[in-house]
Coordinates of C-alpha atoms in Angstrom, one line a residue:
M1 CA 35.6 -3.0 -127.8
P2 CA 33.4 -6.1 -127.0
L3 CA 30.8 -4.7 -129.3
I4 CA 33.2 -5.3 -132.2
A5 CA 35.4 -8.1 -130.8
V6 CA 32.6 -10.6 -129.9
P7 CA 30.7 -10.7 -133.2
A8 CA 33.9 -10.5 -135.2
F9 CA 35.4 -13.3 -133.2
A10 CA 32.3 -15.5 -133.5
L11 CA 31.9 -15.1 -137.2
S12 CA 35.6 -15.7 -137.9
W13 CA 35.7 -18.9 -135.9
W14 CA 32.4 -20.0 -137.4
L15 CA 33.7 -19.6 -140.9
A16 CA 37.0 -21.2 -140.0
G17 CA 35.1 -24.3 -138.8
Y18 CA 32.9 -24.3 -141.9
L19 CA 35.8 -24.1 -144.3
V20 CA 37.7 -26.9 -142.6
G21 CA 34.6 -29.0 -142.2
R22 CA 33.6 -28.6 -145.8
D23 CA 36.7 -30.6 -146.9
P24 CA 39.5 -31.1 -144.4
A25 CA 41.7 -32.6 -147.2
R26 CA 42.0 -29.3 -149.1
P27 CA 45.1 -27.3 -148.1
A28 CA 43.5 -24.0 -149.4
L29 CA 40.6 -24.4 -147.0
R30 CA 42.9 -25.4 -144.1
W31 CA 45.1 -22.3 -144.6
A32 CA 42.0 -20.1 -144.8
G33 CA 40.7 -21.6 -141.6
A34 CA 44.1 -20.9 -139.9
A35 CA 43.9 -17.3 -141.1
L36 CA 40.5 -16.8 -139.6
T37 CA 41.4 -18.6 -136.3
S38 CA 44.5 -16.5 -135.9
Y39 CA 42.5 -13.3 -136.4
G40 CA 40.0 -14.4 -133.8
A41 CA 42.7 -15.1 -131.3
G42 CA 44.2 -11.7 -132.1
L43 CA 40.8 -10.1 -131.2
V44 CA 40.8 -11.8 -127.8
A45 CA 44.4 -10.6 -127.1
W46 CA 43.6 -7.1 -128.3
T47 CA 40.5 -7.0 -126.1
V48 CA 42.5 -8.0 -123.0
A49 CA 45.6 -5.9 -123.8
P50 CA 44.9 -3.4 -126.6
G51 CA 48.0 -2.9 -128.8
G52 CA 50.0 -5.5 -126.9
R53 CA 52.8 -7.4 -128.6
T54 CA 51.0 -10.7 -128.6
A55 CA 47.9 -9.0 -130.1
Q56 CA 49.9 -7.4 -132.9
V57 CA 51.6 -10.7 -133.8
L58 CA 48.3 -12.6 -133.9
I59 CA 46.7 -9.9 -136.1
C60 CA 49.5 -10.1 -138.6
L61 CA 49.6 -13.9 -138.9
P62 CA 46.5 -14.2 -141.1
A63 CA 48.6 -12.6 -143.9
L64 CA 51.0 -15.6 -143.9
A65 CA 48.1 -18.2 -143.8
W66 CA 46.4 -16.2 -146.6
A67 CA 49.5 -16.6 -148.7
G68 CA 49.6 -20.3 -148.1
S69 CA 46.0 -20.6 -149.2
L70 CA 46.7 -18.8 -152.4
V71 CA 49.7 -21.0 -153.1
A72 CA 47.5 -24.0 -152.7
L73 CA 45.1 -22.6 -155.3
L74 CA 47.8 -22.4 -158.0
P75 CA 47.1 -24.8 -160.9
L76 CA 50.5 -26.4 -160.9
A77 CA 51.7 -29.7 -162.4
P78 CA 53.1 -32.2 -159.9
P79 CA 56.8 -31.5 -160.7
E80 CA 56.2 -27.8 -160.1
R81 CA 54.0 -28.2 -157.0
R82 CA 56.5 -29.7 -154.6
P83 CA 59.3 -27.1 -154.8
I84 CA 56.8 -24.2 -154.6
D85 CA 55.1 -25.8 -151.6
V86 CA 58.4 -26.4 -149.8
G87 CA 59.6 -22.9 -150.7
A88 CA 56.4 -21.3 -149.5
L89 CA 56.6 -23.2 -146.2
V90 CA 60.2 -22.2 -145.6
L91 CA 59.5 -18.5 -146.4
G92 CA 56.4 -18.6 -144.3
V93 CA 58.4 -19.7 -141.2
M94 CA 61.1 -17.1 -141.9
F95 CA 58.6 -14.3 -142.1
Q96 CA 56.7 -15.5 -139.1
V97 CA 59.9 -15.2 -137.1
M98 CA 60.4 -11.7 -138.4
V99 CA 56.8 -10.7 -137.5
I100 CA 57.5 -11.9 -133.9
A101 CA 60.9 -10.2 -133.7
L102 CA 60.3 -6.9 -135.3
P103 CA 58.6 -4.1 -133.4
G104 CA 55.5 -2.1 -134.4
A105 CA 55.3 -1.1 -138.1
G106 CA 58.1 -3.6 -138.8
K107 CA 55.6 -6.4 -138.5
L108 CA 54.1 -5.3 -141.8
V109 CA 56.9 -7.3 -143.4
G110 CA 54.4 -10.2 -143.0
L111 CA 52.5 -8.9 -145.9
T112 CA 55.4 -9.8 -148.3
P113 CA 54.5 -13.5 -148.8
L114 CA 50.9 -12.4 -149.5
A115 CA 52.1 -10.0 -152.2
G116 CA 54.3 -12.8 -153.7
A117 CA 51.4 -15.3 -153.7
L118 CA 49.1 -12.8 -155.4
I119 CA 51.7 -12.2 -158.1
L120 CA 51.9 -16.0 -158.7
L121 CA 48.1 -16.2 -158.8
W122 CA 47.9 -13.4 -161.4
R123 CA 50.5 -15.1 -163.6
Q124 CA 48.2 -18.2 -163.6
R125 CA 44.9 -16.2 -163.8
D126 CA 43.8 -17.8 -167.0
Q127 CA 43.6 -21.2 -165.2
V128 CA 41.8 -20.1 -162.1
L129 CA 38.3 -19.0 -161.3
P130 CA 37.4 -15.8 -163.3
R131 CA 37.7 -12.6 -161.3
L132 CA 39.1 -14.4 -158.3
P133 CA 42.6 -12.8 -158.5
A134 CA 41.1 -9.4 -158.8
A135 CA 38.8 -9.9 -155.8
L136 CA 41.5 -11.3 -153.6
T137 CA 43.9 -8.5 -154.5
V138 CA 41.3 -5.9 -153.5
M139 CA 40.7 -7.7 -150.2
A140 CA 44.4 -8.0 -149.5
A141 CA 45.0 -4.3 -150.2
L142 CA 42.2 -3.4 -147.7
Y143 CA 43.6 -5.8 -145.2
A144 CA 47.0 -4.3 -145.5
A145 CA 45.5 -0.8 -145.0
S146 CA 43.8 -2.0 -141.8
L147 CA 47.1 -3.5 -140.5
T148 CA 48.8 -0.2 -141.3
V149 CA 46.3 1.7 -139.2
L150 CA 46.8 -0.8 -136.3
L151 CA 50.6 -0.9 -136.3
V152 CA 51.6 2.6 -137.4
P153 CA 50.8 5.5 -135.1
L154 CA 48.0 7.2 -137.1
D155 CA 45.0 9.2 -136.0
A156 CA 42.4 7.1 -137.8
G157 CA 39.6 6.8 -135.3
G158 CA 41.2 4.2 -133.0
P159 CA 41.8 0.5 -133.4
G160 CA 38.1 -0.6 -133.4
P161 CA 37.2 0.3 -136.9
A162 CA 40.5 -1.0 -138.3
L163 CA 40.0 -4.4 -136.5
A164 CA 36.5 -4.6 -137.8
A165 CA 37.6 -3.8 -141.3
A166 CA 40.4 -6.4 -141.1
G167 CA 37.8 -9.0 -140.0
L168 CA 35.5 -8.1 -142.8
D169 CA 38.3 -8.5 -145.3
L170 CA 39.2 -12.0 -143.9
L171 CA 35.5 -13.1 -143.9
V172 CA 35.3 -12.1 -147.6
F173 CA 38.5 -13.9 -148.2
G174 CA 37.1 -17.1 -146.5
Y175 CA 34.0 -16.8 -148.6
L176 CA 36.1 -16.6 -151.8
M177 CA 38.0 -19.7 -150.8
A178 CA 34.7 -21.5 -150.3
V179 CA 33.6 -20.3 -153.8
A180 CA 36.8 -21.5 -155.4
H181 CA 36.5 -24.9 -153.7
A182 CA 32.9 -25.3 -154.8
V183 CA 33.6 -24.4 -158.4
A184 CA 36.7 -26.7 -158.5
D185 CA 34.6 -29.6 -157.2
G186 CA 31.5 -28.8 -159.3
E187 CA 29.4 -28.3 -156.2
R188 CA 26.8 -25.8 -155.0
L189 CA 27.7 -23.5 -152.1
R190 CA 24.8 -21.3 -151.2
P191 CA 22.3 -23.8 -149.6
D192 CA 25.0 -25.4 -147.4
L193 CA 26.5 -22.0 -146.5
R194 CA 23.1 -20.5 -145.7
R195 CA 22.2 -23.4 -143.4
S196 CA 25.5 -23.1 -141.5
L197 CA 25.2 -19.3 -141.3
A198 CA 21.7 -19.6 -139.8
A199 CA 23.2 -21.8 -137.0
A200 CA 26.0 -19.2 -136.5
V201 CA 23.5 -16.4 -136.2
L202 CA 21.4 -18.4 -133.7
A203 CA 24.5 -19.0 -131.6
L204 CA 25.3 -15.2 -131.9
V205 CA 22.0 -14.3 -130.3
L206 CA 21.8 -17.0 -127.7
I207 CA 25.4 -17.2 -126.5
D208 CA 27.5 -14.3 -127.9
L209 CA 25.1 -11.6 -126.8
P210 CA 25.1 -12.6 -123.1
A211 CA 28.9 -12.9 -123.2
M212 CA 29.2 -9.4 -124.6
L213 CA 26.8 -8.0 -121.9
T214 CA 28.9 -9.7 -119.3
M215 CA 32.1 -8.0 -120.5
Y216 CA 30.4 -4.7 -120.2
A217 CA 29.0 -5.5 -116.8
V218 CA 32.5 -6.5 -115.5
P219 CA 34.9 -4.1 -117.3
G220 CA 38.6 -4.4 -116.8
D221 CA 38.6 -8.0 -115.5
E222 CA 40.9 -9.9 -117.9
L223 CA 39.9 -13.4 -116.6
V224 CA 36.2 -12.8 -117.0
T225 CA 36.8 -11.3 -120.5
V226 CA 38.8 -14.4 -121.6
L227 CA 36.3 -16.8 -120.1
Q228 CA 33.5 -15.2 -122.0
F229 CA 35.2 -16.0 -125.3
V230 CA 35.3 -19.7 -124.5
P231 CA 31.6 -20.4 -124.9
V232 CA 31.5 -18.1 -127.9
A233 CA 34.4 -20.1 -129.5
A234 CA 32.7 -23.4 -128.7
A235 CA 29.3 -22.3 -130.1
S236 CA 30.9 -20.9 -133.3
V237 CA 32.9 -24.0 -134.0
V238 CA 30.0 -26.3 -133.4
A239 CA 27.9 -24.2 -135.8
G240 CA 30.6 -24.4 -138.5
L241 CA 31.4 -28.1 -137.9
A242 CA 27.8 -29.3 -137.2
G243 CA 27.7 -32.1 -139.7
R244 CA 31.1 -33.6 -138.8
L245 CA 30.4 -33.3 -135.1
S246 CA 27.1 -35.2 -135.6
R247 CA 29.1 -38.0 -137.2
L248 CA 31.7 -37.9 -134.3
L249 CA 28.9 -38.0 -131.8
D250 CA 27.5 -41.1 -133.5
R251 CA 30.8 -42.8 -133.3
V252 CA 31.0 -42.2 -129.6
A253 CA 27.4 -42.9 -128.6
L254 CA 26.7 -45.7 -131.1
G255 CA 30.1 -47.4 -131.2
G256 CA 28.6 -50.7 -130.3
D257 CA 25.9 -50.7 -132.9
V258 CA 27.8 -50.8 -136.2
R259 CA 24.8 -51.3 -138.4
L260 CA 22.9 -48.4 -137.0
R261 CA 26.0 -46.2 -137.2
Q262 CA 26.6 -47.1 -140.8
E263 CA 22.9 -46.4 -141.7
R264 CA 23.0 -43.1 -140.1
A265 CA 26.3 -42.3 -141.8
T266 CA 24.7 -43.0 -145.1
L267 CA 21.8 -40.7 -144.3
F268 CA 24.2 -37.9 -143.3
S269 CA 26.1 -38.4 -146.5
N270 CA 23.0 -38.3 -148.6
A271 CA 21.8 -35.2 -146.8
D272 CA 25.1 -33.5 -147.3
A273 CA 25.3 -34.4 -150.9
L274 CA 21.7 -33.0 -151.6
L275 CA 22.8 -29.6 -150.2
R276 CA 26.0 -29.5 -152.2
R277 CA 25.1 -31.1 -155.5
R278 CA 24.5 -28.8 -158.5
E279 CA 21.1 -28.6 -160.0
Q280 CA 20.6 -31.5 -162.5
R281 CA 21.4 -30.4 -166.0
R282 CA 22.8 -31.6 -169.3
L283 CA 26.5 -32.3 -168.8
S284 CA 27.2 -31.6 -172.4
D285 CA 26.2 -28.0 -171.7
L286 CA 29.3 -27.7 -169.4
G287 CA 31.7 -27.8 -172.3
E288 CA 34.5 -30.3 -172.8
P289 CA 37.3 -28.5 -170.7
E290 CA 35.0 -28.3 -167.7
F291 CA 33.9 -31.9 -168.2
L292 CA 37.4 -33.1 -168.4
R293 CA 38.4 -31.3 -165.2
L294 CA 35.4 -32.8 -163.3
T295 CA 36.4 -36.3 -164.5
R296 CA 39.9 -35.8 -163.2
R297 CA 38.5 -34.7 -159.9
A298 CA 36.2 -37.8 -159.8
L299 CA 39.1 -40.1 -160.5
A300 CA 41.1 -38.4 -157.7
D301 CA 38.2 -39.0 -155.3
F302 CA 37.6 -42.6 -156.6
N303 CA 37.8 -44.1 -153.1
D304 CA 35.8 -41.4 -151.3
L305 CA 32.1 -42.2 -151.9
N306 CA 31.0 -39.0 -150.0
R307 CA 32.9 -36.8 -152.5
L308 CA 31.7 -38.8 -155.5
A309 CA 28.1 -38.4 -154.3
R310 CA 28.5 -34.6 -154.8
S311 CA 30.1 -34.9 -158.3
P312 CA 28.1 -33.6 -161.2
L313 CA 29.1 -36.7 -163.1
T314 CA 26.5 -38.6 -161.1
D315 CA 24.1 -37.2 -163.7
L316 CA 25.8 -39.0 -166.6
P317 CA 23.3 -40.9 -168.8
M318 CA 25.2 -44.1 -168.3
V319 CA 24.9 -43.7 -164.5
A320 CA 21.1 -43.0 -164.9
R321 CA 20.7 -46.2 -167.0
R322 CA 22.4 -48.3 -164.4
I323 CA 20.3 -47.0 -161.5
A324 CA 17.0 -46.9 -163.4
G325 CA 14.3 -49.2 -161.9
R326 CA 16.2 -49.9 -158.7
G327 CA 14.1 -47.5 -156.5
D328 CA 17.3 -46.1 -154.9
D329 CA 18.0 -42.9 -156.6
Q330 CA 20.0 -41.4 -153.7
P331 CA 23.3 -39.6 -154.1
R332 CA 25.4 -42.4 -152.6
A333 CA 23.7 -45.0 -154.9
R334 CA 24.6 -42.8 -157.9
A335 CA 28.1 -42.4 -156.5
R336 CA 28.5 -46.2 -156.4
E337 CA 27.4 -46.5 -160.1
L338 CA 29.7 -43.6 -161.1
R339 CA 32.5 -45.5 -159.5
A340 CA 31.6 -48.6 -161.5
V341 CA 31.6 -46.5 -164.7
L342 CA 35.0 -45.1 -163.9
R343 CA 36.3 -48.6 -163.1
E344 CA 35.2 -49.8 -166.5
Q345 CA 36.9 -46.9 -168.2
V346 CA 40.1 -47.6 -166.4
S347 CA 39.9 -51.3 -167.3
G348 CA 39.6 -50.2 -170.9
L349 CA 43.1 -48.8 -170.8
R350 CA 44.6 -52.2 -170.0
P351 CA 46.7 -53.4 -173.0
P352 CA 46.2 -57.0 -174.2
G353 CA 48.3 -59.8 -172.7
P354 CA 49.6 -60.6 -169.2
F355 CA 50.5 -57.9 -166.7
S356 CA 53.6 -55.8 -167.6
T357 CA 55.5 -52.7 -166.6
A358 CA 56.2 -51.7 -170.2
D359 CA 55.7 -48.2 -171.4
D360 CA 52.3 -48.8 -172.9
W361 CA 51.1 -50.1 -169.5
R362 CA 52.0 -46.9 -167.5
Y363 CA 48.5 -45.3 -167.7
Y364 CA 46.6 -48.4 -166.7
N365 CA 49.0 -49.3 -163.9
T366 CA 48.8 -45.8 -162.5
L367 CA 45.1 -45.5 -162.4
Q368 CA 44.3 -49.1 -161.5
F369 CA 46.8 -49.5 -158.6
C370 CA 47.2 -46.0 -157.4
G371 CA 43.6 -44.9 -158.1
V372 CA 41.1 -47.7 -158.2
L373 CA 42.8 -49.9 -155.6
G374 CA 44.0 -46.9 -153.6
L375 CA 47.6 -48.1 -153.1
N376 CA 50.4 -45.8 -152.2
P377 CA 53.6 -47.4 -153.3
Y378 CA 55.7 -44.6 -151.7
S379 CA 54.3 -45.1 -148.2
R380 CA 56.3 -47.2 -145.7
R381 CA 53.0 -48.2 -144.1
Q382 CA 51.6 -49.7 -147.4
R383 CA 51.0 -53.3 -146.5
L384 CA 51.3 -56.0 -149.2
D385 CA 49.4 -58.7 -147.3
G386 CA 46.3 -59.9 -149.2
L387 CA 47.3 -58.1 -152.5
S388 CA 47.3 -59.9 -155.8
R389 CA 50.5 -60.9 -157.5
E390 CA 50.0 -58.1 -160.0
A391 CA 49.4 -55.5 -157.3
R392 CA 52.6 -56.5 -155.5
M393 CA 54.6 -56.4 -158.7
A394 CA 53.1 -52.9 -159.5
V395 CA 53.9 -51.5 -156.0
D396 CA 57.5 -52.8 -156.3
W397 CA 57.9 -51.3 -159.8
F398 CA 56.6 -47.9 -158.7
R399 CA 58.9 -47.9 -155.7
R400 CA 62.0 -48.8 -157.6
N401 CA 61.6 -47.1 -161.0
V402 CA 58.9 -44.4 -160.9
P403 CA 59.5 -41.1 -159.0
R404 CA 56.4 -39.8 -157.2
D405 CA 56.1 -36.7 -159.4
T406 CA 56.3 -38.9 -162.6
M407 CA 53.5 -41.1 -161.2
R408 CA 51.3 -38.0 -160.6
Q409 CA 52.0 -36.7 -164.1
W410 CA 51.0 -40.1 -165.5
H411 CA 47.9 -40.0 -163.4
R412 CA 46.9 -36.7 -164.9
E413 CA 47.5 -37.9 -168.4
A414 CA 45.6 -41.1 -167.9
A415 CA 42.7 -39.2 -166.4
M416 CA 42.5 -37.2 -169.5
L417 CA 42.2 -40.4 -171.6
V418 CA 39.4 -41.6 -169.3
A419 CA 37.7 -38.2 -169.5
G420 CA 38.0 -38.2 -173.3
G421 CA 36.3 -41.6 -173.5
L422 CA 33.4 -40.5 -171.2
W423 CA 33.0 -37.3 -173.2
E424 CA 32.7 -39.2 -176.4
A425 CA 30.1 -41.5 -174.8
L426 CA 28.2 -38.4 -173.5
A427 CA 28.2 -36.9 -177.0
Q428 CA 26.8 -40.0 -178.5
D429 CA 24.0 -40.1 -175.8
S430 CA 23.2 -36.5 -176.4
S431 CA 23.1 -37.1 -180.2
L432 CA 20.7 -40.0 -179.7
S433 CA 18.5 -38.0 -177.4
S434 CA 18.3 -35.2 -179.9
D435 CA 17.4 -37.6 -182.7
R436 CA 14.6 -39.1 -180.5
S437 CA 13.3 -35.6 -179.7
R438 CA 13.2 -34.6 -183.4
H439 CA 11.5 -37.9 -184.3
A440 CA 8.9 -37.3 -181.6
M441 CA 8.2 -33.8 -182.8
T442 CA 7.8 -34.9 -186.5
N443 CA 5.7 -37.9 -185.5
P444 CA 3.5 -36.7 -182.6
S445 CA 1.2 -39.7 -182.8

């Protein structure tokens, strides 16, 4: 059993750490990390007490987390998102209680939310990553088959192959979640994933192999078995969260040297962005729908310079013109200029005249105060000290007259207007560039 359990545990916890560390703010990645972590814990329980009740429950829980990850992927408008998220959470808790309470094969009821989430994803398949619903459905079916072998008395070669198959299904599922996140944010995945995987393989050789040999040397000792999984878990999580742990170590060790810590944080951010930025190419080749989606994402990440540094929009010609000649063509420098471009576009939505809350001001007010300034009118912790008179009036207006879902819908619509303006400017730049190229070809001298 350790021959299967230790590598599967190490890889599942590494990928869980990698997914959460890639972007902790994305619910789909957090749910995927929870699924892989639960599977790893189930492996430990199964190694200590094969077929025990705790092991069976932990092995079934990934299906519920998987369903939560799929629900988070659904391309829903803000008014639709909240009831579905709340309903999914309530149903998840109900099915988790059923998984704990029911014996043996009855725990397969935990697959029901996963089936429901897949149905919802198929209904929205035209708006998600191509072939993603099909791949996820295949993996879910294989995972369900593995659970059936583990929970139903069948002569299928013992639990080892079924546990390994379930782990492989979950690893593929985690990879698909990483792909979906990278595509949605316009990022590259492979260089960053390969680097993290190399660290995981190194940990597997240096730490996991001795732990596995120790289990074989001391068979039947539950305490020794559990303790061997502790360094394996630590090494795997460190491999997955290497970048974020480096930043955390700087905060602890360099807490008194703010300038040095900030400079190192900038270096870490640039290095991370270089791994995850797409290859530079003409943005006009992306097509208008993809460009509009990336612009909406950039506006949503307006106050997060690290995310903006990885946006393909940093290759906009207007950003390149701003940064030309400065000698600082690093990802964060481009991100700052992209933010300036977006701020100008938002300012262009402001109607003439003094500040107002009239209907024609809704788009500007939403992007300016809830986006550019990063205010959250619906938070009780939102402080008004130091804000301008306009900002205080806007926060009060949102609180009193604009439901949260309405504000989010206005944000999406306003982002489309900004994206449309940027697309027109990009088209003009592309047209001028083409004219210059043709002129150079006809007048080579």
